[in-house]
Amino acid sequence: MEIKKSGVQALVNAVSDKDLKSIGEKVLLGERINFQEGVILFEKGSVGYLGALANFVREKMHGDKTYFNRNFHIEPTNVCVFSCAFCAYSRLYANREEGWELSISQMLDIVKKYDGKPVTEVHIVGGVHPKMNLEFFAELMRNIKTHRPGLHIKAFTAVEFDYMFRKAKVSVEEGMQFLHNAGLDSIPGGGAEIFHPDIRQQICADKVDADGWLNIHRTAHKMGMHSNATMLYGHIEKYEHRIDHMERLRQLQDETGGFNTFIPLKFRNKDNDMSHIPESTVTEDMRLYAVARLYMDNFPHIKAYWPMLGRQNAQLTLSFGVNDLDGTIDDTTKIYSMAGSEEQSPSLSTAQLVSLIQQVKREPVERDTLYNEIKNYANADVAEMEVNPLYN
Ligand code: V47
Ligand code: SF4
């Protein structure tokens, strides 16, 4: 570790820009960088410099460990009352007969498909359908827990919570407690997009605002639940908006400590009302991941969601601050593929995920949702795993 520090130290010493040098020195000393410094990193930091600093922090926190979990997704519906400009779902409301909506028993059938398989988490997120209310989802939670009590339920974005609580006329505390009692264990990070109102007004004006999103997560944290946070980047936002977004999350994390993971989501431009906007380059993606690792100093984990980036770019992020690759996912439904992600029906076997991580000389570690380590695959033989049904 010391040798690596001296390498980054030499890089910091050699950089001629005085702002980048002083930020680099702060990072090496483990000091927090401020708003202005975050913006400077975006404006002036080369991909190489940002990557070296972020990798230094990543390795100081986690060494080569790269986490993943064994999970599957359920999307209850693709119909949505909101009209986010970047989302392929939002068009469907007017023609909702073309969309799908799953009943509780259909969703339970999906859960049952994994009986006997060593998955640890179900991730449930979808559009906001007016008929799927608080009681419906509480019933779903209860059914899943009755069928498989040990399965961790990570479900619903703050957008879905906000709608179902308002419709049921309950407070955030009451609604969250009700779902928690029914079996909800933790909360994924969706719906955050870009918090700053100048951008939010243009891309998703009609859904929960920044304070509402943050308050839902604060409430969950205070009940002892953990959650994730996302940021949809690479569209019309400026560097200031990205740092503003990260700053708001960093402040809430200082207050509650309830976030596990920050997940930057790359804007994909297929089949939505922002299709005219070009997607960000891989270089800009890597710079973003690196700044996220540097700025979000109180977030234990930075996750690359591989279906959005593609597998090879996800591997690359592991040198730019990322230490988590989400999971096996097994999603046969549509939100990402509709928006143009690399993966049409994202799913990787455990053997494939382990191999992806080993190929770039990192240490694969299977975790549960709360980052308890389940198994270290540093010395695993992928060829053997591939013929073992436990890993496929
Ligand atoms: O909030 C929608 C995004 C999110 C597009 O917490 C798009 O573990 C890119 O939050 N281009 C929902 N992104 C998904 C989400 C998530 C996914 C995986 C893991 C976790 C977690 C959370 O999907 C939405 C929105 O930001 N999204 N459309 C698009 N065109
Ligand atoms: Fe609905 Fe979410 Fe899509 Fe917005 S991003 S239209 S809230 S599914």
Short mmCIF file of N, CA, C and O in Angstrom, two decimals, residues 133-222:
data_model
loop_
_atom_site.label_atom_id
_atom_site.label_comp_id
_atom_site.label_asym_id
_atom_site.label_seq_id
_atom_site.Cartn_x
_atom_site.Cartn_y
_atom_site.Cartn_z
N ASN A 133 -51.35 0.22 -5.07
CA ASN A 133 -51.28 1.13 -3.93
C ASN A 133 -50.53 0.53 -2.75
O ASN A 133 -49.98 -0.57 -2.83
N LEU A 134 -50.50 1.29 -1.65
CA LEU A 134 -49.74 0.90 -0.46
C LEU A 134 -50.15 -0.49 0.03
O LEU A 134 -49.30 -1.33 0.32
N GLU A 135 -51.44 -0.74 0.09
CA GLU A 135 -51.92 -2.04 0.60
C GLU A 135 -51.50 -3.18 -0.33
O GLU A 135 -51.08 -4.25 0.12
N PHE A 136 -51.56 -2.91 -1.65
CA PHE A 136 -51.14 -3.92 -2.64
C PHE A 136 -49.68 -4.31 -2.41
O PHE A 136 -49.32 -5.49 -2.37
N PHE A 137 -48.83 -3.30 -2.24
CA PHE A 137 -47.41 -3.61 -2.10
C PHE A 137 -47.09 -4.22 -0.73
O PHE A 137 -46.20 -5.07 -0.62
N ALA A 138 -47.84 -3.81 0.32
CA ALA A 138 -47.63 -4.44 1.63
C ALA A 138 -47.99 -5.93 1.54
O ALA A 138 -47.29 -6.80 2.05
N GLU A 139 -49.07 -6.21 0.82
CA GLU A 139 -49.49 -7.60 0.63
C GLU A 139 -48.41 -8.40 -0.13
O GLU A 139 -48.12 -9.55 0.19
N LEU A 140 -47.81 -7.74 -1.13
CA LEU A 140 -46.72 -8.39 -1.87
C LEU A 140 -45.55 -8.72 -0.93
O LEU A 140 -45.01 -9.82 -0.96
N MET A 141 -45.16 -7.73 -0.10
CA MET A 141 -44.05 -7.96 0.84
C MET A 141 -44.37 -9.16 1.74
O MET A 141 -43.55 -10.03 1.94
N ARG A 142 -45.60 -9.17 2.30
CA ARG A 142 -45.98 -10.25 3.23
C ARG A 142 -45.93 -11.60 2.53
O ARG A 142 -45.44 -12.58 3.09
N ASN A 143 -46.42 -11.63 1.29
CA ASN A 143 -46.41 -12.90 0.55
C ASN A 143 -44.99 -13.40 0.29
O ASN A 143 -44.71 -14.58 0.42
N ILE A 144 -44.12 -12.49 -0.08
CA ILE A 144 -42.73 -12.90 -0.36
C ILE A 144 -42.08 -13.42 0.92
O ILE A 144 -41.44 -14.47 0.93
N LYS A 145 -42.29 -12.71 2.03
CA LYS A 145 -41.66 -13.12 3.30
C LYS A 145 -42.24 -14.44 3.82
O LYS A 145 -41.53 -15.22 4.41
N THR A 146 -43.52 -14.65 3.58
CA THR A 146 -44.11 -15.93 4.01
C THR A 146 -43.49 -17.06 3.21
O THR A 146 -43.13 -18.11 3.74
N HIS A 147 -43.31 -16.81 1.91
CA HIS A 147 -42.76 -17.87 1.06
C HIS A 147 -41.27 -18.10 1.34
O HIS A 147 -40.80 -19.23 1.37
N ARG A 148 -40.52 -16.99 1.50
CA ARG A 148 -39.06 -17.14 1.67
C ARG A 148 -38.57 -16.09 2.67
O ARG A 148 -38.09 -15.00 2.27
N PRO A 149 -38.67 -16.37 3.97
CA PRO A 149 -38.39 -15.36 4.98
C PRO A 149 -36.97 -14.77 4.90
O PRO A 149 -36.75 -13.62 5.23
N GLY A 150 -36.01 -15.56 4.44
CA GLY A 150 -34.61 -15.10 4.46
C GLY A 150 -34.26 -14.20 3.28
O GLY A 150 -33.15 -13.66 3.23
N LEU A 151 -35.15 -14.05 2.32
CA LEU A 151 -34.83 -13.24 1.13
C LEU A 151 -34.93 -11.76 1.48
O LEU A 151 -35.96 -11.31 1.98
N HIS A 152 -33.87 -11.01 1.23
CA HIS A 152 -33.86 -9.57 1.53
C HIS A 152 -34.67 -8.83 0.45
O HIS A 152 -34.40 -8.97 -0.74
N ILE A 153 -35.62 -8.03 0.89
CA ILE A 153 -36.43 -7.27 -0.08
C ILE A 153 -35.92 -5.82 -0.12
O ILE A 153 -36.04 -5.07 0.84
N LYS A 154 -35.34 -5.48 -1.27
CA LYS A 154 -34.90 -4.08 -1.51
C LYS A 154 -35.88 -3.54 -2.55
O LYS A 154 -35.90 -4.01 -3.69
N ALA A 155 -36.72 -2.58 -2.13
CA ALA A 155 -37.80 -2.24 -3.06
C ALA A 155 -38.21 -0.77 -3.04
O ALA A 155 -38.13 -0.11 -2.01
N PHE A 156 -38.64 -0.30 -4.19
CA PHE A 156 -39.32 0.97 -4.43
C PHE A 156 -38.38 2.18 -4.35
O PHE A 156 -37.67 2.39 -3.39
N THR A 157 -38.51 3.01 -5.37
CA THR A 157 -37.78 4.28 -5.34
C THR A 157 -38.59 5.28 -4.52
O THR A 157 -39.80 5.10 -4.30
N ALA A 158 -37.93 6.36 -4.14
CA ALA A 158 -38.62 7.42 -3.39
C ALA A 158 -39.82 7.95 -4.18
O ALA A 158 -40.79 8.43 -3.59
N VAL A 159 -39.75 7.85 -5.50
CA VAL A 159 -40.86 8.32 -6.34
C VAL A 159 -42.09 7.44 -6.12
O VAL A 159 -43.22 7.94 -5.96
N GLU A 160 -41.86 6.14 -6.07
CA GLU A 160 -42.98 5.22 -5.82
C GLU A 160 -43.53 5.42 -4.40
O GLU A 160 -44.75 5.46 -4.20
N PHE A 161 -42.64 5.54 -3.41
CA PHE A 161 -43.10 5.77 -2.03
C PHE A 161 -43.93 7.05 -1.95
O PHE A 161 -45.01 7.07 -1.36
N ASP A 162 -43.41 8.12 -2.51
CA ASP A 162 -44.07 9.42 -2.41
C ASP A 162 -45.50 9.32 -2.95
O ASP A 162 -46.45 9.78 -2.32
N TYR A 163 -45.63 8.67 -4.12
CA TYR A 163 -46.96 8.55 -4.73
C TYR A 163 -47.87 7.68 -3.87
O TYR A 163 -49.01 8.05 -3.57
N MET A 164 -47.37 6.53 -3.43
CA MET A 164 -48.29 5.63 -2.68
C MET A 164 -48.65 6.18 -1.32
O MET A 164 -49.77 6.02 -0.86
N PHE A 165 -47.74 6.92 -0.68
CA PHE A 165 -48.06 7.49 0.64
C PHE A 165 -49.07 8.63 0.49
O PHE A 165 -50.01 8.75 1.27
N ARG A 166 -48.85 9.47 -0.51
CA ARG A 166 -49.79 10.60 -0.70
C ARG A 166 -51.17 10.06 -1.04
O ARG A 166 -52.18 10.55 -0.54
N LYS A 167 -51.22 9.06 -1.91
CA LYS A 167 -52.51 8.49 -2.29
C LYS A 167 -53.22 7.85 -1.10
O LYS A 167 -54.45 7.95 -0.97
N ALA A 168 -52.46 7.21 -0.22
CA ALA A 168 -53.06 6.56 0.97
C ALA A 168 -53.29 7.56 2.10
O ALA A 168 -53.81 7.18 3.14
N LYS A 169 -52.87 8.81 1.86
CA LYS A 169 -53.03 9.87 2.87
C LYS A 169 -52.37 9.50 4.20
O LYS A 169 -52.96 9.65 5.27
N VAL A 170 -51.15 8.98 4.11
CA VAL A 170 -50.39 8.70 5.33
C VAL A 170 -49.09 9.50 5.28
O VAL A 170 -48.66 9.93 4.21
N SER A 171 -48.49 9.72 6.44
CA SER A 171 -47.22 10.44 6.47
C SER A 171 -46.11 9.50 5.97
O SER A 171 -46.32 8.27 5.90
N VAL A 172 -44.96 10.08 5.67
CA VAL A 172 -43.83 9.25 5.23
C VAL A 172 -43.48 8.24 6.33
O VAL A 172 -43.25 7.06 6.06
N GLU A 173 -43.49 8.70 7.59
CA GLU A 173 -43.16 7.79 8.71
C GLU A 173 -44.16 6.63 8.77
O GLU A 173 -43.76 5.47 8.87
N GLU A 174 -45.45 6.97 8.69
CA GLU A 174 -46.47 5.90 8.81
C GLU A 174 -46.36 4.91 7.65
O GLU A 174 -46.40 3.70 7.85
N GLY A 175 -46.23 5.44 6.45
CA GLY A 175 -46.18 4.58 5.27
C GLY A 175 -44.94 3.69 5.30
O GLY A 175 -45.02 2.48 5.02
N MET A 176 -43.81 4.27 5.65
CA MET A 176 -42.56 3.51 5.66
C MET A 176 -42.60 2.42 6.72
O MET A 176 -42.19 1.29 6.48
N GLN A 177 -43.14 2.76 7.89
CA GLN A 177 -43.24 1.77 8.97
C GLN A 177 -44.16 0.62 8.57
O GLN A 177 -43.87 -0.55 8.83
N PHE A 178 -45.25 0.97 7.88
CA PHE A 178 -46.22 -0.04 7.44
C PHE A 178 -45.54 -1.04 6.49
O PHE A 178 -45.69 -2.26 6.64
N LEU A 179 -44.76 -0.51 5.54
CA LEU A 179 -44.10 -1.41 4.59
C LEU A 179 -42.97 -2.19 5.25
O LEU A 179 -42.75 -3.36 4.95
N HIS A 180 -42.27 -1.51 6.15
CA HIS A 180 -41.18 -2.18 6.88
C HIS A 180 -41.77 -3.36 7.69
O HIS A 180 -41.23 -4.47 7.66
N ASN A 181 -42.87 -3.11 8.37
CA ASN A 181 -43.52 -4.18 9.14
C ASN A 181 -43.97 -5.32 8.23
O ASN A 181 -44.02 -6.48 8.63
N ALA A 182 -44.35 -4.98 6.99
CA ALA A 182 -44.82 -6.00 6.06
C ALA A 182 -43.66 -6.80 5.46
O ALA A 182 -43.89 -7.85 4.83
N GLY A 183 -42.42 -6.31 5.61
CA GLY A 183 -41.28 -7.11 5.11
C GLY A 183 -40.24 -6.34 4.32
O GLY A 183 -39.21 -6.90 3.94
N LEU A 184 -40.48 -5.06 4.05
CA LEU A 184 -39.49 -4.28 3.31
C LEU A 184 -38.21 -4.16 4.14
O LEU A 184 -38.25 -3.75 5.30
N ASP A 185 -37.05 -4.49 3.53
CA ASP A 185 -35.80 -4.48 4.29
C ASP A 185 -34.92 -3.27 3.99
O ASP A 185 -34.26 -2.73 4.86
N SER A 186 -34.84 -2.88 2.71
CA SER A 186 -34.04 -1.70 2.38
C SER A 186 -34.53 -1.08 1.08
O SER A 186 -35.44 -1.60 0.43
N ILE A 187 -33.88 0.03 0.73
CA ILE A 187 -34.43 0.87 -0.35
C ILE A 187 -33.37 1.12 -1.43
O ILE A 187 -32.27 1.56 -1.11
N PRO A 188 -33.71 0.87 -2.67
CA PRO A 188 -32.76 1.17 -3.74
C PRO A 188 -32.65 2.67 -3.98
O PRO A 188 -33.38 3.48 -3.39
N GLY A 189 -31.76 3.06 -4.87
CA GLY A 189 -31.40 4.47 -4.96
C GLY A 189 -32.07 5.28 -6.07
O GLY A 189 -31.71 6.43 -6.30
N GLY A 190 -33.05 4.70 -6.76
CA GLY A 190 -33.60 5.36 -7.94
C GLY A 190 -34.42 6.61 -7.66
O GLY A 190 -34.75 6.91 -6.51
N GLY A 191 -34.72 7.31 -8.73
CA GLY A 191 -35.58 8.50 -8.64
C GLY A 191 -34.84 9.77 -8.27
O GLY A 191 -35.43 10.84 -8.25
N ALA A 192 -33.55 9.66 -7.99
CA ALA A 192 -32.82 10.85 -7.55
C ALA A 192 -32.50 11.76 -8.75
O ALA A 192 -32.55 12.99 -8.63
N GLU A 193 -32.17 11.17 -9.87
CA GLU A 193 -31.85 11.87 -11.13
C GLU A 193 -30.84 12.99 -10.87
O GLU A 193 -29.73 12.74 -10.48
N ILE A 194 -31.26 14.26 -11.03
CA ILE A 194 -30.41 15.40 -10.64
C ILE A 194 -31.29 16.24 -9.73
O ILE A 194 -32.39 16.63 -10.10
N PHE A 195 -30.80 16.52 -8.53
CA PHE A 195 -31.63 17.21 -7.55
C PHE A 195 -31.86 18.68 -7.88
O PHE A 195 -32.91 19.24 -7.57
N HIS A 196 -30.88 19.34 -8.47
CA HIS A 196 -30.98 20.79 -8.64
C HIS A 196 -32.23 21.16 -9.44
O HIS A 196 -32.46 20.62 -10.53
N PRO A 197 -33.04 22.11 -8.90
CA PRO A 197 -34.32 22.40 -9.57
C PRO A 197 -34.17 22.88 -11.01
O PRO A 197 -35.06 22.62 -11.83
N ASP A 198 -33.09 23.56 -11.34
CA ASP A 198 -32.94 24.05 -12.73
C ASP A 198 -32.95 22.89 -13.73
O ASP A 198 -33.40 23.04 -14.87
N ILE A 199 -32.40 21.76 -13.32
CA ILE A 199 -32.36 20.60 -14.21
C ILE A 199 -33.60 19.73 -13.98
O ILE A 199 -34.25 19.29 -14.94
N ARG A 200 -33.95 19.52 -12.72
CA ARG A 200 -35.09 18.65 -12.40
C ARG A 200 -36.36 19.13 -13.10
O ARG A 200 -37.15 18.33 -13.61
N GLN A 201 -36.54 20.48 -13.13
CA GLN A 201 -37.70 21.06 -13.81
C GLN A 201 -37.76 20.64 -15.28
O GLN A 201 -38.83 20.51 -15.85
N GLN A 202 -36.61 20.45 -15.89
CA GLN A 202 -36.58 20.15 -17.33
C GLN A 202 -36.69 18.66 -17.63
O GLN A 202 -37.15 18.28 -18.70
N ILE A 203 -36.24 17.82 -16.72
CA ILE A 203 -36.21 16.38 -17.06
C ILE A 203 -37.25 15.54 -16.32
O ILE A 203 -37.62 14.48 -16.80
N CYS A 204 -37.69 16.00 -15.16
CA CYS A 204 -38.71 15.20 -14.42
C CYS A 204 -39.46 16.10 -13.44
O CYS A 204 -39.49 15.84 -12.24
N ALA A 205 -40.10 17.13 -14.01
CA ALA A 205 -40.72 18.17 -13.18
C ALA A 205 -41.83 17.65 -12.28
O ALA A 205 -42.05 18.18 -11.20
N ASP A 206 -42.54 16.61 -12.72
CA ASP A 206 -43.76 16.27 -11.99
C ASP A 206 -43.58 15.26 -10.87
O ASP A 206 -44.54 14.90 -10.20
N LYS A 207 -42.39 14.76 -10.67
CA LYS A 207 -42.26 13.78 -9.58
C LYS A 207 -41.57 14.37 -8.36
O LYS A 207 -41.18 15.54 -8.37
N VAL A 208 -41.44 13.58 -7.31
CA VAL A 208 -40.96 14.07 -6.02
C VAL A 208 -39.69 14.94 -6.19
O VAL A 208 -38.81 14.61 -7.00
N ASP A 209 -39.62 16.03 -5.45
CA ASP A 209 -38.45 16.91 -5.59
C ASP A 209 -37.32 16.45 -4.67
O ASP A 209 -37.43 15.45 -3.95
N ALA A 210 -36.22 17.22 -4.70
CA ALA A 210 -35.01 16.82 -3.97
C ALA A 210 -35.30 16.63 -2.48
O ALA A 210 -34.93 15.60 -1.89
N ASP A 211 -35.97 17.61 -1.87
CA ASP A 211 -36.21 17.50 -0.42
C ASP A 211 -37.09 16.31 -0.09
O ASP A 211 -36.89 15.63 0.92
N GLY A 212 -38.08 16.08 -0.95
CA GLY A 212 -38.96 14.93 -0.74
C GLY A 212 -38.17 13.62 -0.83
O GLY A 212 -38.33 12.72 0.00
N TRP A 213 -37.31 13.53 -1.85
CA TRP A 213 -36.48 12.31 -2.02
C TRP A 213 -35.61 12.11 -0.79
O TRP A 213 -35.56 11.01 -0.21
N LEU A 214 -34.94 13.18 -0.39
CA LEU A 214 -34.00 13.06 0.74
C LEU A 214 -34.74 12.73 2.03
O LEU A 214 -34.27 11.94 2.85
N ASN A 215 -35.93 13.29 2.20
CA ASN A 215 -36.69 13.04 3.42
C ASN A 215 -37.16 11.59 3.52
O ASN A 215 -37.19 11.00 4.61
N ILE A 216 -37.51 11.01 2.38
CA ILE A 216 -37.91 9.60 2.39
C ILE A 216 -36.74 8.71 2.82
O ILE A 216 -36.87 7.81 3.65
N HIS A 217 -35.56 9.02 2.30
CA HIS A 217 -34.39 8.21 2.69
C HIS A 217 -34.01 8.47 4.16
O HIS A 217 -33.68 7.54 4.90
N ARG A 218 -34.11 9.74 4.58
CA ARG A 218 -33.82 10.06 5.99
C ARG A 218 -34.74 9.27 6.92
O ARG A 218 -34.31 8.68 7.92
N THR A 219 -36.03 9.22 6.56
CA THR A 219 -37.02 8.52 7.39
C THR A 219 -36.68 7.04 7.47
O THR A 219 -36.72 6.43 8.55
N ALA A 220 -36.33 6.46 6.33
CA ALA A 220 -35.97 5.03 6.33
C ALA A 220 -34.73 4.80 7.19
O ALA A 220 -34.67 3.85 7.98
N HIS A 221 -33.74 5.67 7.05
CA HIS A 221 -32.50 5.51 7.84
C HIS A 221 -32.81 5.57 9.33
O HIS A 221 -32.28 4.79 10.12
N LYS A 222 -33.69 6.49 9.69
CA LYS A 222 -34.01 6.63 11.13
C LYS A 222 -34.74 5.41 11.68
O LYS A 222 -34.75 5.18 12.88
#
